[in-house]
PDB file of C-alpha atoms in Angstrom:
ATOM      1  CA  MET A   1      -5.309 -29.789  18.518  1.00 55.00           C
ATOM      2  CA  ALA A   2      -5.498 -30.697  14.882  1.00 64.00           C
ATOM      3  CA  THR A   3      -2.636 -32.804  13.447  1.00 80.00           C
ATOM      4  CA  ASP A   4      -2.268 -31.291   9.940  1.00 88.00           C
ATOM      5  CA  PRO A   5      -0.338 -28.070   9.481  1.00 89.00           C
ATOM      6  CA  LEU A   6      -3.130 -26.160   7.782  1.00 92.00           C
ATOM      7  CA  SER A   7      -5.770 -26.967  10.442  1.00 93.00           C
ATOM      8  CA  ARG A   8      -3.302 -26.239  13.166  1.00 94.00           C
ATOM      9  CA  ALA A   9      -2.645 -22.800  11.616  1.00 95.00           C
ATOM     10  CA  PHE A  10      -6.271 -22.093  11.166  1.00 95.00           C
ATOM     11  CA  VAL A  11      -7.083 -23.149  14.865  1.00 95.00           C
ATOM     12  CA  ALA A  12      -4.231 -21.049  16.045  1.00 96.00           C
ATOM     13  CA  LEU A  13      -5.566 -17.984  14.074  1.00 96.00           C
ATOM     14  CA  ALA A  14      -9.042 -18.281  15.301  1.00 96.00           C
ATOM     15  CA  ASP A  15      -8.219 -16.285  18.394  1.00 97.00           C
ATOM     16  CA  PRO A  16      -8.018 -12.374  17.774  1.00 96.00           C
ATOM     17  CA  THR A  17      -5.032 -12.054  20.248  1.00 96.00           C
ATOM     18  CA  ARG A  18      -3.026 -14.499  18.395  1.00 97.00           C
ATOM     19  CA  ARG A  19      -3.904 -12.958  14.997  1.00 97.00           C
ATOM     20  CA  ASP A  20      -2.721  -9.484  16.610  1.00 97.00           C
ATOM     21  CA  ILE A  21       0.442 -11.124  17.769  1.00 97.00           C
ATOM     22  CA  VAL A  22       1.037 -12.484  14.307  1.00 96.00           C
ATOM     23  CA  ALA A  23       0.378  -8.910  12.859  1.00 96.00           C
ATOM     24  CA  ARG A  24       2.944  -7.443  15.387  1.00 96.00           C
ATOM     25  CA  LEU A  25       5.500 -10.136  14.495  1.00 96.00           C
ATOM     26  CA  SER A  26       5.075  -9.294  10.837  1.00 95.00           C
ATOM     27  CA  VAL A  27       6.513  -5.920  11.410  1.00 95.00           C
ATOM     28  CA  ARG A  28       9.442  -7.092  13.697  1.00 94.00           C
ATOM     29  CA  ASP A  29      10.544  -9.688  16.041  1.00 94.00           C
ATOM     30  CA  ALA A  30       9.724  -9.188  19.806  1.00 94.00           C
ATOM     31  CA  GLY A  31       9.984 -10.875  23.118  1.00 92.00           C
ATOM     32  CA  VAL A  32       7.234 -12.018  25.358  1.00 92.00           C
ATOM     33  CA  GLY A  33       7.485  -9.120  27.815  1.00 91.00           C
ATOM     34  CA  GLU A  34       7.432  -6.694  24.832  1.00 93.00           C
ATOM     35  CA  LEU A  35       4.418  -8.462  23.388  1.00 93.00           C
ATOM     36  CA  ALA A  36       2.714  -8.589  26.680  1.00 92.00           C
ATOM     37  CA  GLU A  37       2.828  -4.830  27.214  1.00 92.00           C
ATOM     38  CA  SER A  38       0.310  -4.420  24.453  1.00 89.00           C
ATOM     39  CA  TYR A  39      -2.400  -6.565  26.154  1.00 92.00           C
ATOM     40  CA  ALA A  40      -4.383  -6.535  29.281  1.00 90.00           C
ATOM     41  CA  MET A  41      -3.231  -9.959  30.297  1.00 91.00           C
ATOM     42  CA  SER A  42      -0.225 -11.624  32.057  1.00 92.00           C
ATOM     43  CA  MET A  43       2.992 -12.508  30.514  1.00 91.00           C
ATOM     44  CA  GLN A  44       2.010 -16.078  31.221  1.00 94.00           C
ATOM     45  CA  ALA A  45      -1.228 -15.767  29.153  1.00 95.00           C
ATOM     46  CA  VAL A  46       0.787 -14.244  26.303  1.00 95.00           C
ATOM     47  CA  SER A  47       3.210 -17.057  26.563  1.00 94.00           C
ATOM     48  CA  LYS A  48       0.349 -19.571  26.130  1.00 96.00           C
ATOM     49  CA  HIS A  49      -0.785 -17.691  23.063  1.00 96.00           C
ATOM     50  CA  LEU A  50       2.750 -17.996  21.683  1.00 96.00           C
ATOM     51  CA  LYS A  51       2.930 -21.643  22.438  1.00 96.00           C
ATOM     52  CA  VAL A  52      -0.156 -22.319  20.400  1.00 96.00           C
ATOM     53  CA  LEU A  53       1.372 -20.165  17.526  1.00 97.00           C
ATOM     54  CA  GLU A  54       4.579 -22.105  17.771  1.00 95.00           C
ATOM     55  CA  GLU A  55       2.776 -25.454  17.741  1.00 95.00           C
ATOM     56  CA  ALA A  56       1.099 -24.353  14.513  1.00 95.00           C
ATOM     57  CA  GLY A  57       4.598 -23.475  12.946  1.00 95.00           C
ATOM     58  CA  LEU A  58       3.518 -19.782  12.851  1.00 96.00           C
ATOM     59  CA  VAL A  59       6.144 -18.514  15.197  1.00 96.00           C
ATOM     60  CA  SER A  60       9.562 -19.647  16.332  1.00 94.00           C
ATOM     61  CA  ARG A  61      11.780 -18.407  19.281  1.00 90.00           C
ATOM     62  CA  SER A  62      15.439 -17.939  19.114  1.00 82.00           C
ATOM     63  CA  ARG A  63      17.960 -17.211  21.781  1.00 78.00           C
ATOM     64  CA  ASP A  64      19.925 -13.833  21.816  1.00 69.00           C
ATOM     65  CA  ALA A  65      21.866 -13.774  25.044  1.00 67.00           C
ATOM     66  CA  GLN A  66      19.126 -13.326  27.716  1.00 73.00           C
ATOM     67  CA  ARG A  67      16.553 -12.437  25.232  1.00 77.00           C
ATOM     68  CA  ARG A  68      14.353 -15.056  23.479  1.00 83.00           C
ATOM     69  CA  PRO A  69      12.826 -13.008  20.580  1.00 92.00           C
ATOM     70  CA  CYS A  70       9.718 -14.515  18.628  1.00 94.00           C
ATOM     71  CA  HIS A  71       9.918 -14.609  15.009  1.00 94.00           C
ATOM     72  CA  LEU A  72       7.095 -14.985  12.377  1.00 95.00           C
ATOM     73  CA  GLU A  73       7.490 -18.041  10.154  1.00 94.00           C
ATOM     74  CA  PRO A  74       5.857 -17.068   6.844  1.00 91.00           C
ATOM     75  CA  GLN A  75       5.883 -20.633   5.335  1.00 92.00           C
ATOM     76  CA  VAL A  76       2.758 -21.518   7.091  1.00 92.00           C
ATOM     77  CA  LEU A  77       1.045 -18.453   5.950  1.00 92.00           C
ATOM     78  CA  ASP A  78       2.078 -19.165   2.505  1.00 93.00           C
ATOM     79  CA  LEU A  79       0.438 -22.618   2.802  1.00 92.00           C
ATOM     80  CA  MET A  80      -2.765 -20.918   4.055  1.00 94.00           C
ATOM     81  CA  THR A  81      -2.684 -18.347   1.195  1.00 94.00           C
ATOM     82  CA  VAL A  82      -2.424 -21.026  -1.417  1.00 94.00           C
ATOM     83  CA  TRP A  83      -5.337 -23.046   0.005  1.00 93.00           C
ATOM     84  CA  ILE A  84      -7.590 -19.856   0.306  1.00 94.00           C
ATOM     85  CA  GLU A  85      -6.580 -18.759  -3.127  1.00 95.00           C
ATOM     86  CA  ARG A  86      -7.468 -22.124  -4.754  1.00 93.00           C
ATOM     87  CA  TYR A  87     -11.048 -21.704  -3.243  1.00 92.00           C
ATOM     88  CA  ARG A  88     -11.436 -18.017  -4.002  1.00 91.00           C
ATOM     89  CA  ARG A  89     -10.573 -18.847  -7.622  1.00 92.00           C
ATOM     90  CA  GLN A  90     -13.085 -21.590  -7.934  1.00 92.00           C
ATOM     91  CA  ALA A  91     -15.756 -19.287  -6.281  1.00 91.00           C
ATOM     92  CA  GLU A  92     -14.922 -16.507  -8.813  1.00 92.00           C
ATOM     93  CA  GLU A  93     -15.182 -18.942 -11.627  1.00 92.00           C
ATOM     94  CA  ARG A  94     -18.740 -20.111 -10.437  1.00 91.00           C
ATOM     95  CA  PHE A  95     -19.785 -16.503 -10.156  1.00 90.00           C
ATOM     96  CA  GLY A  96     -18.516 -15.673 -13.606  1.00 91.00           C
ATOM     97  CA  ARG A  97     -20.547 -18.629 -14.968  1.00 92.00           C
ATOM     98  CA  LEU A  98     -23.587 -17.478 -12.962  1.00 92.00           C
ATOM     99  CA  ASP A  99     -23.107 -14.032 -14.396  1.00 90.00           C
ATOM    100  CA  ALA A 100     -22.879 -15.301 -18.020  1.00 89.00           C
ATOM    101  CA  VAL A 101     -26.251 -17.342 -17.413  1.00 90.00           C
ATOM    102  CA  LEU A 102     -27.951 -14.239 -15.937  1.00 90.00           C
ATOM    103  CA  ALA A 103     -26.871 -12.148 -18.688  1.00 89.00           C
ATOM    104  CA  ALA A 104     -27.944 -14.554 -21.378  1.00 89.00           C
ATOM    105  CA  MET A 105     -31.356 -14.739 -19.637  1.00 88.00           C
ATOM    106  CA  GLU A 106     -31.604 -10.952 -19.681  1.00 86.00           C
ATOM    107  CA  ASP A 107     -30.666 -10.861 -23.476  1.00 82.00           C
ATOM    108  CA  GLY A 108     -33.453 -13.490 -23.906  1.00 77.00           C
ATOM    109  CA  ASP A 109     -35.963 -11.363 -22.074  1.00 70.00           C
ATOM    110  CA  GLU A 110     -35.149  -8.311 -23.947  1.00 67.00           C
ATOM    111  CA  ALA A 111     -35.456 -10.153 -27.312  1.00 61.00           C
ATOM    112  CA  GLY A 112     -38.714 -11.573 -26.191  1.00 54.00           C
ATOM    113  CA  ALA A 113     -40.171  -8.255 -25.399  1.00 54.00           C
ATOM    114  CA  ALA A 114     -39.571  -7.001 -28.929  1.00 51.00           C
ATOM    115  CA  VAL A 115     -41.518 -10.043 -30.400  1.00 49.00           C
ATOM    116  CA  PRO A 116     -45.272  -9.662 -30.022  1.00 54.00           C
ATOM    117  CA  ALA A 117     -46.840 -12.325 -27.861  1.00 55.00           C
ATOM    118  CA  PRO A 118     -48.860 -15.062 -29.798  1.00 56.00           C
ATOM    119  CA  GLU A 119     -52.575 -14.341 -30.095  1.00 61.00           C
ATOM    120  CA  SER A 120     -54.875 -16.466 -28.015  1.00 59.00           C
ATOM    121  CA  PRO A 121     -57.477 -18.427 -30.186  1.00 58.00           C
ATOM    122  CA  GLU A 122     -60.199 -15.950 -29.125  1.00 59.00           C
ATOM    123  CA  GLU A 123     -58.164 -12.983 -30.239  1.00 58.00           C
ATOM    124  CA  HIS A 124     -57.473 -14.731 -33.514  1.00 53.00           C
ATOM    125  CA  GLU A 125     -61.194 -15.075 -34.200  1.00 59.00           C
ATOM    126  CA  GLU A 126     -62.074 -11.495 -33.402  1.00 58.00           C
ATOM    127  CA  HIS A 127     -59.466 -10.286 -35.795  1.00 55.00           C
ATOM    128  CA  GLU A 128     -60.691 -12.583 -38.571  1.00 57.00           C
ATOM    129  CA  GLY A 129     -64.314 -11.595 -37.989  1.00 57.00           C
ATOM    130  CA  ALA A 130     -63.350  -7.879 -38.080  1.00 56.00           C
ATOM    131  CA  ALA A 131     -61.464  -8.513 -41.369  1.00 54.00           C
ATOM    132  CA  SER A 132     -64.586 -10.026 -43.124  1.00 50.00           C
TER     133      SER A 132
END
């Protein structure tokens, strides 16, 4: 698995089941058995998904008597959000610059349509001959 926290988080969230687990834990903490009820898989399979999420720092488990509830750790999501937001802003700035260039080109086309095209040498000679 990847070594830096951001890569581990993206790898962990690449799986739809793990994304769904994160969504469920964003609402409230839950135990493995409680989470497993929502999926057509064994508790062991859900535990493996939770282990990947734990290794990525997205989920932690605490001890509450016999129960070991899973808890979402939002700090890693914040790290991901900052990374995504930076590139989203850069993309928006590029699209903004492209929009400005296209608008300037469009304005130039409209201005060019109002100015008659220069005459070819043949047309110029025809007009001079007709005026004489």
